[in-house]
Short mmCIF file of C-alpha atoms in Angstrom, two decimals:
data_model
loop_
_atom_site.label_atom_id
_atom_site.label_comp_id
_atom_site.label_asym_id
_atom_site.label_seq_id
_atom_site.Cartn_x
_atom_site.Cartn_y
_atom_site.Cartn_z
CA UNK A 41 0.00 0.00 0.00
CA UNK A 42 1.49 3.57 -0.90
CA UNK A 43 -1.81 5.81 -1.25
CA UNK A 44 -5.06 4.81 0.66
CA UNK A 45 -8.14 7.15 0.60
CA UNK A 46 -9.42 7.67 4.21
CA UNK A 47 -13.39 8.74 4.60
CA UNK A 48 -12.60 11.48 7.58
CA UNK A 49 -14.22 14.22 8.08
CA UNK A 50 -14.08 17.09 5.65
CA UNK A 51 -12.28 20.64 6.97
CA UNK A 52 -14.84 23.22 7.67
CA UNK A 53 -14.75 26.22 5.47
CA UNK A 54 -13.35 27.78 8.40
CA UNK A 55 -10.48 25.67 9.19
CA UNK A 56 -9.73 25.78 5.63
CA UNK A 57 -9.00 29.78 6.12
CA UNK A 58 -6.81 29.05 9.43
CA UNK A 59 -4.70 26.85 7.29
CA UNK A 60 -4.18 29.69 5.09
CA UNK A 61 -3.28 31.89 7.78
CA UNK A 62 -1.12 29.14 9.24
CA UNK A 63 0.94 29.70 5.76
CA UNK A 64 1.23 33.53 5.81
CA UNK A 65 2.07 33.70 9.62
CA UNK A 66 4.06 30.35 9.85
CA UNK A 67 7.94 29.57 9.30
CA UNK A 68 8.82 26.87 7.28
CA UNK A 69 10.06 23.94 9.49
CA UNK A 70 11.04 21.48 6.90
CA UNK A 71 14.74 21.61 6.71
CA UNK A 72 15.41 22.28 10.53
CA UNK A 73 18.55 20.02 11.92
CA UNK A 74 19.20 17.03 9.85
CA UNK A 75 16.68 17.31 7.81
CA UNK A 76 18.99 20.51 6.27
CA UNK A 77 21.16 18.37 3.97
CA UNK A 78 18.08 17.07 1.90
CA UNK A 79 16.13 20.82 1.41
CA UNK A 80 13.99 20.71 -2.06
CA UNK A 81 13.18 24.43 -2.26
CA UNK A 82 9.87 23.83 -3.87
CA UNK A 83 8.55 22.11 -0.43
CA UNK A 84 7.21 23.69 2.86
CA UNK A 85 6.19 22.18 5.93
CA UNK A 86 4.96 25.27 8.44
CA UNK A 87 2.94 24.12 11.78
CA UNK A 88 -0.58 24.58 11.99
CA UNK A 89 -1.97 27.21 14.22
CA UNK A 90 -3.86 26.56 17.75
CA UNK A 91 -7.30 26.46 15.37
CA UNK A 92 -6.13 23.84 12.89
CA UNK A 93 -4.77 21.53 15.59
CA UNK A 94 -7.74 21.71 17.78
CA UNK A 95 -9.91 20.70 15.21
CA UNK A 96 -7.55 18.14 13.86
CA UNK A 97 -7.06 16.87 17.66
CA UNK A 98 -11.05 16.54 18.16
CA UNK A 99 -11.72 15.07 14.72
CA UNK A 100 -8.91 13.03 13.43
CA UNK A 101 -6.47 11.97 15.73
CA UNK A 102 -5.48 13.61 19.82
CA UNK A 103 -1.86 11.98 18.75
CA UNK A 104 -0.77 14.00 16.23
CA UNK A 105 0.91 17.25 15.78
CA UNK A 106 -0.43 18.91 12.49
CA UNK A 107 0.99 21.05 9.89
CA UNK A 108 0.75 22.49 6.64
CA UNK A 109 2.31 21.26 4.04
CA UNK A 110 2.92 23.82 0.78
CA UNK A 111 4.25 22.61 -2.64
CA UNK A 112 4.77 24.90 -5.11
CA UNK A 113 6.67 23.04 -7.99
CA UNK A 114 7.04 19.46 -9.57
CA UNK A 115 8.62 17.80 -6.34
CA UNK A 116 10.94 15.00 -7.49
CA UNK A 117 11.50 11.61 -6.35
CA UNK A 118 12.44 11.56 -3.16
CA UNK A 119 11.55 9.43 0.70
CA UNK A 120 11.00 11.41 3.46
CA UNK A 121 12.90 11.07 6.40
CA UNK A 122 12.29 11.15 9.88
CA UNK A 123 8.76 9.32 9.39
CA UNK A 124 6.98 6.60 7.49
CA UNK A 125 3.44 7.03 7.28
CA UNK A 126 1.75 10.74 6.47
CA UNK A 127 -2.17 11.39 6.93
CA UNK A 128 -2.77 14.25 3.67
CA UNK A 129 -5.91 16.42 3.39
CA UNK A 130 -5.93 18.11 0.00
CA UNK A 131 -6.82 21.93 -0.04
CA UNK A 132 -5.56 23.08 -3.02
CA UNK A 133 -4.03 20.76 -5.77
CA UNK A 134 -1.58 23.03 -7.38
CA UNK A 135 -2.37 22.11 -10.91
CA UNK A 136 -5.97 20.56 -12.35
CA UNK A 137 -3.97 16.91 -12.83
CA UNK A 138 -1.37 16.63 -10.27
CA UNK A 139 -0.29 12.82 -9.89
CA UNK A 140 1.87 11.62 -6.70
CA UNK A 141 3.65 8.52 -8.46
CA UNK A 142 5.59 5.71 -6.53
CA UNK A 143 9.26 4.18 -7.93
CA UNK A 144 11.24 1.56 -6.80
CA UNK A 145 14.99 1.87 -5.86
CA UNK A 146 15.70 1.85 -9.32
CA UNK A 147 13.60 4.37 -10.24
CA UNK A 148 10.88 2.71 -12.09
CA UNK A 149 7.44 3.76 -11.51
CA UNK A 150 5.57 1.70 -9.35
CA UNK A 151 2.24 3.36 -9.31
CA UNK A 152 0.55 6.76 -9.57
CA UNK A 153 -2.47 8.03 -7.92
CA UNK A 154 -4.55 11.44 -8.33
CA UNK A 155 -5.22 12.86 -5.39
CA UNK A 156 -8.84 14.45 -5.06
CA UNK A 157 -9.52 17.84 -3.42
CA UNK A 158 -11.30 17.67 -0.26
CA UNK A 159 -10.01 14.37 0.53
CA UNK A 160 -7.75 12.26 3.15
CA UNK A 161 -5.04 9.79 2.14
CA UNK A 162 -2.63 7.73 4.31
CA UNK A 163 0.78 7.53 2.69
CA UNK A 164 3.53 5.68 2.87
CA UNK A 165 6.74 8.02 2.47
CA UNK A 166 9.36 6.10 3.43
CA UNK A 167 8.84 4.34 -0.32
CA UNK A 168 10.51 6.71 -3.21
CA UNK A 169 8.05 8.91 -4.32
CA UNK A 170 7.30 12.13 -6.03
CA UNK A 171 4.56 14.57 -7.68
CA UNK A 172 4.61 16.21 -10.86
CA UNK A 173 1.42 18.47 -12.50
CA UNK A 174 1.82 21.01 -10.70
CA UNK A 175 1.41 24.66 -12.34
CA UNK A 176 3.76 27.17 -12.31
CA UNK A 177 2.59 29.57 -9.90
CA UNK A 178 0.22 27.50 -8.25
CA UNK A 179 0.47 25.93 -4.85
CA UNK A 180 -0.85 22.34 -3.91
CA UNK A 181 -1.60 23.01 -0.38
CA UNK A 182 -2.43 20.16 2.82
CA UNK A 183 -3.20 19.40 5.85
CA UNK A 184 -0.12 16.51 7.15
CA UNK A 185 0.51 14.74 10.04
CA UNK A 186 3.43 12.79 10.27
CA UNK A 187 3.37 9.22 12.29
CA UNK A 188 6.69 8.32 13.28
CA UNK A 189 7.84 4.70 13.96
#
């Protein structure tokens, strides 16, 4: 399994704006300490504000911290590190066709998968894995929460 839809509850309009605000009043975390040596500048990860993680708290999961996660170019093959499994809620897709696509250590595609707005996904991104589609001058924008092992 690399992409599994989840049927969670859908963001309310108005934690949809607090995300948005997260981004404009946030710092980017992503490339803090060890994480440094493997910055793609086309990826953001900024922490969700008080509003954002209460909701995500009460309605998906007390366990885990939340954040916003802001793409804003073709993000190439790559595994995360630091974590394995990422819960995704799609805001803004960045392009009308964006695909996430899955390669092996050779770099042969595994699998893709469209991602639908207004959705949740489980991921597995400890697997190579990358996204293409998206528009120049667009932004594919989530909700993330990071599970680490």
């Amino acid at each position: 399994m690399y992409i599994k839809k989840l049927f969670l509850p859908k963001l309310p309009d108005a934690i949809v704006s607090e995300v948005h605000s997260s981004i404009e009043q946030g710092v980017n975390r992503a490339w803090e300490g060890e994480r440094a040596k493997h910055k793609l500048d086309m990826y953001a990860w900024i922490p969700a504000n008080d509003a954002v993680q209460d909701w995500c708290r009460t309605n998906i999961s007390p366990d885990l911290y939340w954040g916003v996660q802001v793409i804003d170019a073709n993000l190439p093959m790559h595994k995360d590190h630091g974590t394995e499994i990422k819960f995704n809620y799609i805001i803004d897709q960045g392009g009308s066709n964006p695909i996430t696509t899955y390669y092996d250590d050779n770099e042969v595609v595994i699998d893709s998968y469209t991602m639908e707005l207004n959705s949740w996904y489980i991921l597995n991104v400890a697997a190579n894995h990358g996204v293409t589609g998206i528009i120049p001058g667009e932004r594919r924008i989530s909700i993330t929460s990071r599970i680490i092992p």
